[in-house]
Short mmCIF file of C-alpha atoms in Angstrom, two decimals:
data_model
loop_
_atom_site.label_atom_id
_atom_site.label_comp_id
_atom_site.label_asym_id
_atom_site.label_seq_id
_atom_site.Cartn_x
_atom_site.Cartn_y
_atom_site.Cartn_z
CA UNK A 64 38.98 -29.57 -0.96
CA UNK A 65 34.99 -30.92 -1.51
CA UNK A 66 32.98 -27.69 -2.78
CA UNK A 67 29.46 -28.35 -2.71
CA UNK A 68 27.23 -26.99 -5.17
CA UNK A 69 23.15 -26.26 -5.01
CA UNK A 70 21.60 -25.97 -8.61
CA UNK A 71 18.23 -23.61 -8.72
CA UNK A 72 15.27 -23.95 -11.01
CA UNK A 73 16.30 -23.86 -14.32
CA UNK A 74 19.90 -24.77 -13.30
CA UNK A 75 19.05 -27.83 -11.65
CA UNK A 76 16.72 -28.94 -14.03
CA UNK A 77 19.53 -28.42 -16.89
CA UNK A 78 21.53 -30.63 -14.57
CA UNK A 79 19.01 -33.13 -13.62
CA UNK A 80 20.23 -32.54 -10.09
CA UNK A 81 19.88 -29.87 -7.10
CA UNK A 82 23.25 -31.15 -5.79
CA UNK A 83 26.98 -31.60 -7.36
CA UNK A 84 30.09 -32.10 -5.54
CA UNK A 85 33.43 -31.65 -6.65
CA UNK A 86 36.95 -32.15 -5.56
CA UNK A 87 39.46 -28.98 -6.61
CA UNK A 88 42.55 -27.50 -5.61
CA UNK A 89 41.74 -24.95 -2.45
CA UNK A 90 41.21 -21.52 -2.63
CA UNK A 91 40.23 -21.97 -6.01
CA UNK A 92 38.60 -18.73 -7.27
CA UNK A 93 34.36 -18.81 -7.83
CA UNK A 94 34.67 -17.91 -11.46
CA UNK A 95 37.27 -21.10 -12.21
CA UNK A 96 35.32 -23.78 -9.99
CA UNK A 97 32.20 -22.97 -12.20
CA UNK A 98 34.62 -23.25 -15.24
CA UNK A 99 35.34 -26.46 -13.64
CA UNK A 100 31.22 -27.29 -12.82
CA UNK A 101 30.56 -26.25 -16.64
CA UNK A 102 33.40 -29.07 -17.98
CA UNK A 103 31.34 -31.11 -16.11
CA UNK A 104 27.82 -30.12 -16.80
CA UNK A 105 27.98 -28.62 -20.02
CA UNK A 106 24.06 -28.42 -20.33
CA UNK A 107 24.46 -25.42 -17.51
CA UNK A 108 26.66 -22.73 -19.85
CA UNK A 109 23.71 -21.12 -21.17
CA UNK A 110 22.41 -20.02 -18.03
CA UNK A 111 25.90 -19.04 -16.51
CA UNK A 112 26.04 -15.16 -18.08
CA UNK A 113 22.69 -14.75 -16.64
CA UNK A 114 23.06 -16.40 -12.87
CA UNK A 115 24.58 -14.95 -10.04
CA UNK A 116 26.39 -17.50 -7.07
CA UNK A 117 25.68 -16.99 -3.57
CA UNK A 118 28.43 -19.11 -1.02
CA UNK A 119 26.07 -20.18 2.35
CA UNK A 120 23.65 -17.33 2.65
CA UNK A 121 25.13 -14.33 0.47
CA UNK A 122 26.36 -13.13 -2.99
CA UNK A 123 29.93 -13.33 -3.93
CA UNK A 124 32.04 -12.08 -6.93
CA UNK A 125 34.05 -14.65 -9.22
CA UNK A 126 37.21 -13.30 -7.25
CA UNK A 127 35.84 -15.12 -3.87
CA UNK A 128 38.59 -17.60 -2.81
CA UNK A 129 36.76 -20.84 -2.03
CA UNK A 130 37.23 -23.04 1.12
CA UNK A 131 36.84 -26.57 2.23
CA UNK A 132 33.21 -27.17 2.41
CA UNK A 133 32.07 -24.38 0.92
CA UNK A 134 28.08 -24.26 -0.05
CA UNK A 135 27.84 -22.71 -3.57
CA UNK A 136 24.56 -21.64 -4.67
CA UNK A 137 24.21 -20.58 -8.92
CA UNK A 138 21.09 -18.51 -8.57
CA UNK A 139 19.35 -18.17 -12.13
CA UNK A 140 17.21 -14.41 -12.21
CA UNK A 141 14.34 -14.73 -9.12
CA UNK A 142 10.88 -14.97 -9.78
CA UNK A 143 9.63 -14.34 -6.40
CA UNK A 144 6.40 -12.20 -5.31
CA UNK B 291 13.44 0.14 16.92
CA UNK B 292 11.39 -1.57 14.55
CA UNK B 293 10.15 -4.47 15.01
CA UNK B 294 10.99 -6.30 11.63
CA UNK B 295 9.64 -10.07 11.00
CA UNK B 296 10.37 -12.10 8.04
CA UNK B 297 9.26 -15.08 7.22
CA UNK B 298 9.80 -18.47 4.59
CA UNK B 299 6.31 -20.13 5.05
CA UNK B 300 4.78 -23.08 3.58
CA UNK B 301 0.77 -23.18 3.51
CA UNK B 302 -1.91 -20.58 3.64
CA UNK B 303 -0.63 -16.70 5.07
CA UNK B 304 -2.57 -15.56 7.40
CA UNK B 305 -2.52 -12.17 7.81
CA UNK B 306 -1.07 -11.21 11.50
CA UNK B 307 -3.66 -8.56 11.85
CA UNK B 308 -1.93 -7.85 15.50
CA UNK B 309 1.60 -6.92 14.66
CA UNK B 310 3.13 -3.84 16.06
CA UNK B 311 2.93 -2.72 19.52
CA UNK B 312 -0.05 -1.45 20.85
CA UNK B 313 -0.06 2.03 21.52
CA UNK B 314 3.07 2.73 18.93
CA UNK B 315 2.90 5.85 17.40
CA UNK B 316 1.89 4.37 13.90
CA UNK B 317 -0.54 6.52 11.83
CA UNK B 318 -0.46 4.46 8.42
CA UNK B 319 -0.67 0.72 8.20
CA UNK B 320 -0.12 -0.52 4.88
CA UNK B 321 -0.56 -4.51 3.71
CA UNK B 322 0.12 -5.93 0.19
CA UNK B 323 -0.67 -9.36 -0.96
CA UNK B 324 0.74 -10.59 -4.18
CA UNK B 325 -1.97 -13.03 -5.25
CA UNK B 326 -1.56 -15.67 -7.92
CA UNK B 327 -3.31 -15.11 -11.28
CA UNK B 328 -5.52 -17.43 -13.56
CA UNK B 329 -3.39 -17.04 -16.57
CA UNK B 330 0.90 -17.25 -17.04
CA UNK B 331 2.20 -16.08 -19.64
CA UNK B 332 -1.63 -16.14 -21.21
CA UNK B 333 -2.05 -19.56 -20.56
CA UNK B 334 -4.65 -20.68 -17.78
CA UNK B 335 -3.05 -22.57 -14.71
CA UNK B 336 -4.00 -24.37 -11.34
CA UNK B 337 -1.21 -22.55 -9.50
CA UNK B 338 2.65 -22.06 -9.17
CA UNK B 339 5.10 -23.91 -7.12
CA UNK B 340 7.74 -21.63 -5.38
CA UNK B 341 10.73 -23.42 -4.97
CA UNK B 342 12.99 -21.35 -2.49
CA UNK B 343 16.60 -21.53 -1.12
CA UNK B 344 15.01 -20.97 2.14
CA UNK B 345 18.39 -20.51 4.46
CA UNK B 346 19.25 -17.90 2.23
CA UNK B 347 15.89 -16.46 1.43
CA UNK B 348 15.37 -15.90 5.58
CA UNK B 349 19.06 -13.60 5.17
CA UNK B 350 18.29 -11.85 2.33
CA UNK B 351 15.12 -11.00 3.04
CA UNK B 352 15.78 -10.17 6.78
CA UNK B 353 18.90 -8.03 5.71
CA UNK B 354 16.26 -6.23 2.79
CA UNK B 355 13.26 -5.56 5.78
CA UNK B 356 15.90 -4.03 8.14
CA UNK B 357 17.31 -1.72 6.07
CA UNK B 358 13.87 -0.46 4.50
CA UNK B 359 12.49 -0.31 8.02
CA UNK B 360 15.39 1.47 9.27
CA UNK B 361 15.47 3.74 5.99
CA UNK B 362 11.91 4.80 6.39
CA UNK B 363 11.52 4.85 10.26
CA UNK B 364 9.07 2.52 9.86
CA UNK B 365 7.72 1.37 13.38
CA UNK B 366 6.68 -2.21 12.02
CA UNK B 367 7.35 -3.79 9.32
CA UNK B 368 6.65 -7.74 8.39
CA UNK B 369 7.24 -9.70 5.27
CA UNK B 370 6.07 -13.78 4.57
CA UNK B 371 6.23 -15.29 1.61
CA UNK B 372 4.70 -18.62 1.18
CA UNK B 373 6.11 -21.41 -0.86
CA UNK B 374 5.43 -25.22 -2.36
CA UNK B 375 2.41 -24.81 -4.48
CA UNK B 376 0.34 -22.04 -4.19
CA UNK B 377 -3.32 -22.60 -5.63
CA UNK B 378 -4.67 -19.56 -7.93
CA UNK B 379 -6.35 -16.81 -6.15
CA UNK B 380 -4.25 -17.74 -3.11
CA UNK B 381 -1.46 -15.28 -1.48
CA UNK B 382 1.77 -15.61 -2.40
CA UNK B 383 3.33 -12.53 -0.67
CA UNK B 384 2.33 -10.43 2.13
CA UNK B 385 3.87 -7.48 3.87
CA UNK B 386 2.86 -4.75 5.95
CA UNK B 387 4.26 -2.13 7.19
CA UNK B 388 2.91 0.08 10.29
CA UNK B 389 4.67 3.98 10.36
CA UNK B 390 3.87 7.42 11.75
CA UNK B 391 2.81 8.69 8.17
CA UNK B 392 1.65 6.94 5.09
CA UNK B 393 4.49 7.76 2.30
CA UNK B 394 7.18 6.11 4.13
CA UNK B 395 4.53 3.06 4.62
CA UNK B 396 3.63 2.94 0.98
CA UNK B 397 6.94 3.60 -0.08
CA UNK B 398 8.43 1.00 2.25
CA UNK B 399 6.15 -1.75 1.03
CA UNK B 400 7.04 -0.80 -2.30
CA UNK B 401 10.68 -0.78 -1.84
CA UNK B 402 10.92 -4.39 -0.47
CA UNK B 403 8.93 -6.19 -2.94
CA UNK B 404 11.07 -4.71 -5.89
CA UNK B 405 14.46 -6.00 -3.29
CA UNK B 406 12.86 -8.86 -2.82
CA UNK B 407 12.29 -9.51 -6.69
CA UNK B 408 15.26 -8.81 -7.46
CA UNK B 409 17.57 -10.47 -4.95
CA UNK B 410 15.38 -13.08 -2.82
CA UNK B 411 16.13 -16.59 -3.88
CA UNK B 412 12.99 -17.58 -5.09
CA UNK B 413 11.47 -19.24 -8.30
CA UNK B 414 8.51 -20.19 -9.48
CA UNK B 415 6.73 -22.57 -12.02
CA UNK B 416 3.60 -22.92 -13.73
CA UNK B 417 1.32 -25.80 -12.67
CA UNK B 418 -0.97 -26.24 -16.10
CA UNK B 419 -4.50 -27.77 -15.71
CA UNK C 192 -15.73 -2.44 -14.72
CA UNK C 193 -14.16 -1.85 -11.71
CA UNK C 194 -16.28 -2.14 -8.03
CA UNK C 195 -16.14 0.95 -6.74
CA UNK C 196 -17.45 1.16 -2.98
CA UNK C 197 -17.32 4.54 -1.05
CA UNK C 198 -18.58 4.72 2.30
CA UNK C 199 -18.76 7.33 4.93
CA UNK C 200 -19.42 4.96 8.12
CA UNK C 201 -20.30 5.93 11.84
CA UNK C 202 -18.17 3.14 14.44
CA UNK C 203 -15.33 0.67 13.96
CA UNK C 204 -14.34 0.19 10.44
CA UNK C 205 -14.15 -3.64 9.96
CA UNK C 206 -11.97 -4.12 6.71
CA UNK C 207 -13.85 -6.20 4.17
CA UNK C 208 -11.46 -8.81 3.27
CA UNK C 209 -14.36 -10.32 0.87
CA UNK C 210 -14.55 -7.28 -1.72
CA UNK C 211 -13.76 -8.14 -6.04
CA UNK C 212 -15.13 -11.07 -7.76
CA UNK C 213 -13.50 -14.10 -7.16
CA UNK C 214 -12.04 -15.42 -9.64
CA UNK C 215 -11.39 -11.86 -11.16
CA UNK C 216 -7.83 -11.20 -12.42
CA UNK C 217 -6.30 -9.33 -9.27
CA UNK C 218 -2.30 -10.27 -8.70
CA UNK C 219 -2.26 -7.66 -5.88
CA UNK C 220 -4.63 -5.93 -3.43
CA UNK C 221 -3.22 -3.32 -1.25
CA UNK C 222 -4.53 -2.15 1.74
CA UNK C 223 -4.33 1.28 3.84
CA UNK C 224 -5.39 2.39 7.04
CA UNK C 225 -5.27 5.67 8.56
CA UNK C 226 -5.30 5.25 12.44
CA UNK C 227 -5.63 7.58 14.90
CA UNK C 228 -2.16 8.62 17.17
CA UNK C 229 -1.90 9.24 20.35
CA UNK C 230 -0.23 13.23 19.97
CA UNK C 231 -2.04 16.09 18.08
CA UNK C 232 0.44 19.19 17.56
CA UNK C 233 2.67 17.29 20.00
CA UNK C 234 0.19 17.05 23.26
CA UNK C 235 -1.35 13.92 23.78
CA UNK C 236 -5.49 12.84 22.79
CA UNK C 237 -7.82 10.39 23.77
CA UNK C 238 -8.97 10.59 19.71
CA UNK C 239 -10.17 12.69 17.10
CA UNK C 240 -13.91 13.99 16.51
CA UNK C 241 -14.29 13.80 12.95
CA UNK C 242 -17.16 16.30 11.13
CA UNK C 243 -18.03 15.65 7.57
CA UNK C 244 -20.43 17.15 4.93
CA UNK C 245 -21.81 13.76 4.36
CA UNK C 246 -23.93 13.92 1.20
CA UNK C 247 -21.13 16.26 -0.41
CA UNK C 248 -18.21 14.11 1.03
CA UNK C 249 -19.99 10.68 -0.80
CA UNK C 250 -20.49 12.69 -4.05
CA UNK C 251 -17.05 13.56 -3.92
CA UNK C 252 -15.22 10.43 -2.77
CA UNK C 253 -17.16 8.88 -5.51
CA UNK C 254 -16.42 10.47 -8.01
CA UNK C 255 -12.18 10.26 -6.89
CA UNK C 256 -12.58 6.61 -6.81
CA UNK C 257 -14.40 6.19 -9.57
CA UNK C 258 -11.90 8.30 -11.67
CA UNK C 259 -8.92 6.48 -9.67
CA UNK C 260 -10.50 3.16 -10.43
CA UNK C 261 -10.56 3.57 -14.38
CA UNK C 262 -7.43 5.46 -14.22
CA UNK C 263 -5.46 2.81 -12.86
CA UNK C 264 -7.60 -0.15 -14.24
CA UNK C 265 -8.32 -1.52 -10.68
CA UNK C 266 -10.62 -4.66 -10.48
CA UNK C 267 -11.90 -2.93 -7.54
CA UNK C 268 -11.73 -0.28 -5.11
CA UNK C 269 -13.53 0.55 -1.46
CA UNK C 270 -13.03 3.65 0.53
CA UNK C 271 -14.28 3.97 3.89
CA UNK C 272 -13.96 7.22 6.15
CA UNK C 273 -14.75 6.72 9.78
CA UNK C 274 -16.41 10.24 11.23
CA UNK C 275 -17.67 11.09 14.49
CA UNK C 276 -15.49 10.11 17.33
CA UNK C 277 -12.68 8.29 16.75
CA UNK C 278 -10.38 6.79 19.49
CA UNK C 279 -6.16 6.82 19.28
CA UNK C 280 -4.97 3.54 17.82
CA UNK C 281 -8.59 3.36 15.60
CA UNK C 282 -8.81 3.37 11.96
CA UNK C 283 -10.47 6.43 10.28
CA UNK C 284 -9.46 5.52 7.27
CA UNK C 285 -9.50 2.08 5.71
CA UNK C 286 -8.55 2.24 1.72
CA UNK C 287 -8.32 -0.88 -0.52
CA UNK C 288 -6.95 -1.79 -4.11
CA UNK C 289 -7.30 -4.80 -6.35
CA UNK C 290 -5.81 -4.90 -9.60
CA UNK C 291 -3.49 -7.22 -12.12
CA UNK C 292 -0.13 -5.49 -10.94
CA UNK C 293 1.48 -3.87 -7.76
CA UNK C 294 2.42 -0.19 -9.24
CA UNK C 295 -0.88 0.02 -10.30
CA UNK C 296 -2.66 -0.58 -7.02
CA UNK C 297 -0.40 0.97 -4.93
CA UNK C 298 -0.42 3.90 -6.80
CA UNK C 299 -4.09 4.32 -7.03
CA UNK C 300 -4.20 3.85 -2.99
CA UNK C 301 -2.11 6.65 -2.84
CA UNK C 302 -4.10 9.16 -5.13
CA UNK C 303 -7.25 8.21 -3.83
CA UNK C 304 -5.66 9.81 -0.27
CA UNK C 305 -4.17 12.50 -1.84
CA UNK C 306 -7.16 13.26 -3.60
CA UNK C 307 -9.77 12.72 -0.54
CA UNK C 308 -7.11 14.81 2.07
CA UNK C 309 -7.10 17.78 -0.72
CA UNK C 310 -11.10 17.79 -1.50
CA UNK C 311 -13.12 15.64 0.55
CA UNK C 312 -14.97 17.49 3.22
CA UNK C 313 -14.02 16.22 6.49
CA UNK C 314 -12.97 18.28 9.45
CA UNK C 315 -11.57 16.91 12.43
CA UNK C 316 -10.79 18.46 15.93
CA UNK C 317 -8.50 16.81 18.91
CA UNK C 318 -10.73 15.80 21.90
CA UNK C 319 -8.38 16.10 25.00
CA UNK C 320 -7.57 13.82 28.11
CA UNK D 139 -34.58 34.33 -3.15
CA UNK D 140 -33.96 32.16 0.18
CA UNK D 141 -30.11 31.07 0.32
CA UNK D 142 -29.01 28.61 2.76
CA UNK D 143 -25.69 28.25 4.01
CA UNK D 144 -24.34 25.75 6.23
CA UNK D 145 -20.84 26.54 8.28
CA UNK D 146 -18.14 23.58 8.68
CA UNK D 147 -15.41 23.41 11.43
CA UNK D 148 -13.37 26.57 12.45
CA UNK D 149 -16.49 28.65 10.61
CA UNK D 150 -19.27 27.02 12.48
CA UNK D 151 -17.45 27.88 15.31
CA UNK D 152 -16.47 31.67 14.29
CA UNK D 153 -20.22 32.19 13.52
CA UNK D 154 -21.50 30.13 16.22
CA UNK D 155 -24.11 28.44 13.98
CA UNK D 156 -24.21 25.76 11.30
CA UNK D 157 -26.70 26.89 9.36
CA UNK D 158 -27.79 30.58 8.09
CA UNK D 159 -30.71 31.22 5.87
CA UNK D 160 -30.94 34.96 4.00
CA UNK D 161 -32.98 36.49 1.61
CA UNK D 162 -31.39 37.82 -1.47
CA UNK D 163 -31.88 39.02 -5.09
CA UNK D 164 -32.90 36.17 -7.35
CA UNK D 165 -29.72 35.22 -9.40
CA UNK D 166 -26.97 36.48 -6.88
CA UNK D 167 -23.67 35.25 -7.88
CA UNK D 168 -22.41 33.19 -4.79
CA UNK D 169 -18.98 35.61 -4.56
CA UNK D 170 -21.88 38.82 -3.82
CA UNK D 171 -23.92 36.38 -1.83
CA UNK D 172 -20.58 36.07 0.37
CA UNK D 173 -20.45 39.49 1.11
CA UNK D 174 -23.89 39.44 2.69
CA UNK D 175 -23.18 36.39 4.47
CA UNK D 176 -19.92 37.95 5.96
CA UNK D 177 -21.92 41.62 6.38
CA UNK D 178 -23.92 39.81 8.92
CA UNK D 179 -21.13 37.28 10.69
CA UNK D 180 -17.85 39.66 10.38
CA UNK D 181 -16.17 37.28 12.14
CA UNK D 182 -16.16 34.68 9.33
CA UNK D 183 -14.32 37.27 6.88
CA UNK D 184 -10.55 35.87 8.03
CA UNK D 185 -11.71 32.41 6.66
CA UNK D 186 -13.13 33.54 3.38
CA UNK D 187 -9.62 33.51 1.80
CA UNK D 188 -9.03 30.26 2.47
CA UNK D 189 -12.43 28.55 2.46
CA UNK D 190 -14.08 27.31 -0.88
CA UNK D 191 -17.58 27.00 -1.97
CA UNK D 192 -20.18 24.26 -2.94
CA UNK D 193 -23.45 24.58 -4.07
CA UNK D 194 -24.82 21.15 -2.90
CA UNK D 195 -22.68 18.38 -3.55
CA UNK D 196 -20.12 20.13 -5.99
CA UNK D 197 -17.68 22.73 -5.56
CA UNK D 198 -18.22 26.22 -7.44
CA UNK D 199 -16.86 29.40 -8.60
CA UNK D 200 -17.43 33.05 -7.04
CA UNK D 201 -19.37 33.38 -10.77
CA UNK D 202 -21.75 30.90 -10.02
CA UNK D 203 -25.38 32.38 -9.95
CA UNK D 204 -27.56 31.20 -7.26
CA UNK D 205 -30.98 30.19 -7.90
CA UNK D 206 -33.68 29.71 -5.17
CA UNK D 207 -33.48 27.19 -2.18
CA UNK D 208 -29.99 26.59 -3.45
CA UNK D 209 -27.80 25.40 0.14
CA UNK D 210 -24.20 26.50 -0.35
CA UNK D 211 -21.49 25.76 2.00
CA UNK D 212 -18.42 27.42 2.83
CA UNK D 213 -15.73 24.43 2.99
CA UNK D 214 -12.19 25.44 5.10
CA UNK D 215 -9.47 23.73 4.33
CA UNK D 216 -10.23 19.66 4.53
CA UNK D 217 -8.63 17.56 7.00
CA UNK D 218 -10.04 13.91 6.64
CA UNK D 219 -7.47 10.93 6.47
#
C-alpha cells in the first residue's frame, strides 16, 4: 500500500519537504512505518520522541494498523494562540 | 443547545459582535484575543506566520468547543484563529463565549485556549525585521 | 504604569475597543460584559433599575482596579458600570484587561468582579412587564 | 454636631427617605450615632445587621468618631454586576 505522509514545521523543514510517500507492506503498524520514514529521513529522529501522528483528522497510537491511502500527519508540540 | 462556531481564518478577525441568539438567556459574555507581541523570545519581530493543518485544526478544534460548551452550559460559544502571517499588534486568536453566569464564561474561554494549545495543529514562526 | 479607567456611566455602554498604548506589550486583552436577562427570581423583566452611591462607588472601583491593575501587571484596565435603567439583553457591566499573558488578564477580570459585586455600592431592583 | 445620613435601596425604602440630617454630640462614634438614627426610623433596625457604614467615600468601623458635617451612609448588601 502508498501511505502518505504530511511533515509539520520543524518536521518538514528537517525534511526539506511537507510531503513523503512511501510504499509498505499493509496494515503496517504507525510506530514501524515511521521506523520506516526515519530510514529514510534520518534528519527527522530527533524530533520523533517529541511529535505525536495524527491519521486524516485525529491522533492515533503507534499500535494503529495503517491502510491503503492513509494520510499521516507527525505533529511536532503546537504553538498555537 | 449551544451554538458552537469554529473557525481556520486567514486575514484580519473581526470580532462577530452579533453571535448568540437574541433574547438567549446569557448574562456573561466573555471575548479573548491573543494578540501578537513586539518581542519573541526577546528579540523584536514584524510578526509570526501560523502555519496550520487546517482539515485537522477545523476537527480538533470543533470537537474541543463542543465539549467545553457542553461542559459549561455555555449558550454560545465561538473560536477563530487566524493564520499566514499575522503582523504585530494584530489578533491571532479570538473566542467568546456568551453563558447565563460569568464563571462558566471565564472558565470556558480559559479551558479552550489551554485545549487548543495543547492539541490544535498549529505552529508558528518568527518573522525578524 | 498601567491605564486604569473606571467609569460609572448613565446609557448604552459602547465598549472602547481603542483603550492601551499601541504599541504597548499586551499578548491578550480580555473582555467581560455583564448583560441584563430576561428572568429575575424566575419571573420575567423588562430590565433592571440600577442605584449607585456614585462618588463612593468611583472611589471604590478605583481603588479595586488600581490594586487589580498592579497586582496582575496589566498594561491596562477600564471598568464601566451602567446605572439607572437598564433594559434585558443590555450590558451593565463592560470590564476589560490588557496584559503580556492570558492567566494574568483573565484573572484580574475576574477579581475586579468579585471585588466590585462584594464592595462597590450599587443596588439594583427588577422593573416588571 | 449636624450628621447626615443618606439611605440606599431596601433602607431608603424602609425609612421612606434618602437622606436624614440629626443633631448629635460632637465626636459620636458612628456605632452610637446608629442608635439614634434607628431610635427615630425603627423600621431600619432589621437592616443594621447586615448593612455597613461609610463615612464619605470609604467604608468605616462602629469606632469611628464622627466629626461635624460628616455624611455617612448605611450601605446593604451590594448588588452591582
Amino acid at each position: 500500500m502508498r501511505v502518505s505522509f504530511r511533515l509539520w514545521s520543524v518536521m518538514r523543514v528537517a525534511a526539506g519537504t511537507a510531503r513523503v510517500e512511501i510504499e509498505m507492506p499493509s496494515g503496517t503498524p504507525v510506530r514501524d512505518a515511521l521506523d520506516i520514514l526515519i530510514d529514510r529521513y534520518p534528519e527527522l529522529s530527533r524530533h520523533r520522541s517529541s511529535a505525536r501522528v495524527a491519521v486524516g483528522t485525529d491522533y492515533v497510537d503507534g499500535d494503529r494498523l495503517l491502510v491503503d491511502g492513509d494520510e499521516v500527519s507527525l505533529i511536532p508540540p503546537v504553538q498555537g494562540g | 443547545m449551544a451554538t458552537v462556531l469554529v473557525q481556520i481564518v486567514r486575514g484580519v478577525i473581526e470580532a462577530d459582535r452579533r453571535l448568540g441568539a437574541p433574547g438567549g438567556d446569557r448574562g456573561a459574555v466573555v471575548e479573548f484575543q491573543g494578540v501578537v507581541r513586539g518581542l519573541e523570545d526577546g528579540a523584536p519581530i514584524d510578526g509570526l506566520e501560523y502555519e496550520c493543518h487546517v482539515e485537522m485544526a477545523e476537527v480538533q478544534l470543533r470537537r474541543i468547543a463542543e465539549e467545553t460548551a457542553r461542559f459549561f452550559a455555555l449558550d454560545s460559544l465561538l473560536v477563530l484563529h487566524r493564520i499566514g502571517f499575522v503582523p504585530v499588534g494584530e489578533t491571532s486568536l479570538y473566542v467568546r463565549a456568551e453563558s447565563a453566569h460569568r464563571r462558566a464564561a471565564i472558565q470556558a474561554v480559559d479551558e479552550v485556549i489551554v485545549r487548543l494549545k495543547r492539541d490544535v495543529p498549529i505552529w508558528k514562526a518568527a518573522c525578524g525585521t
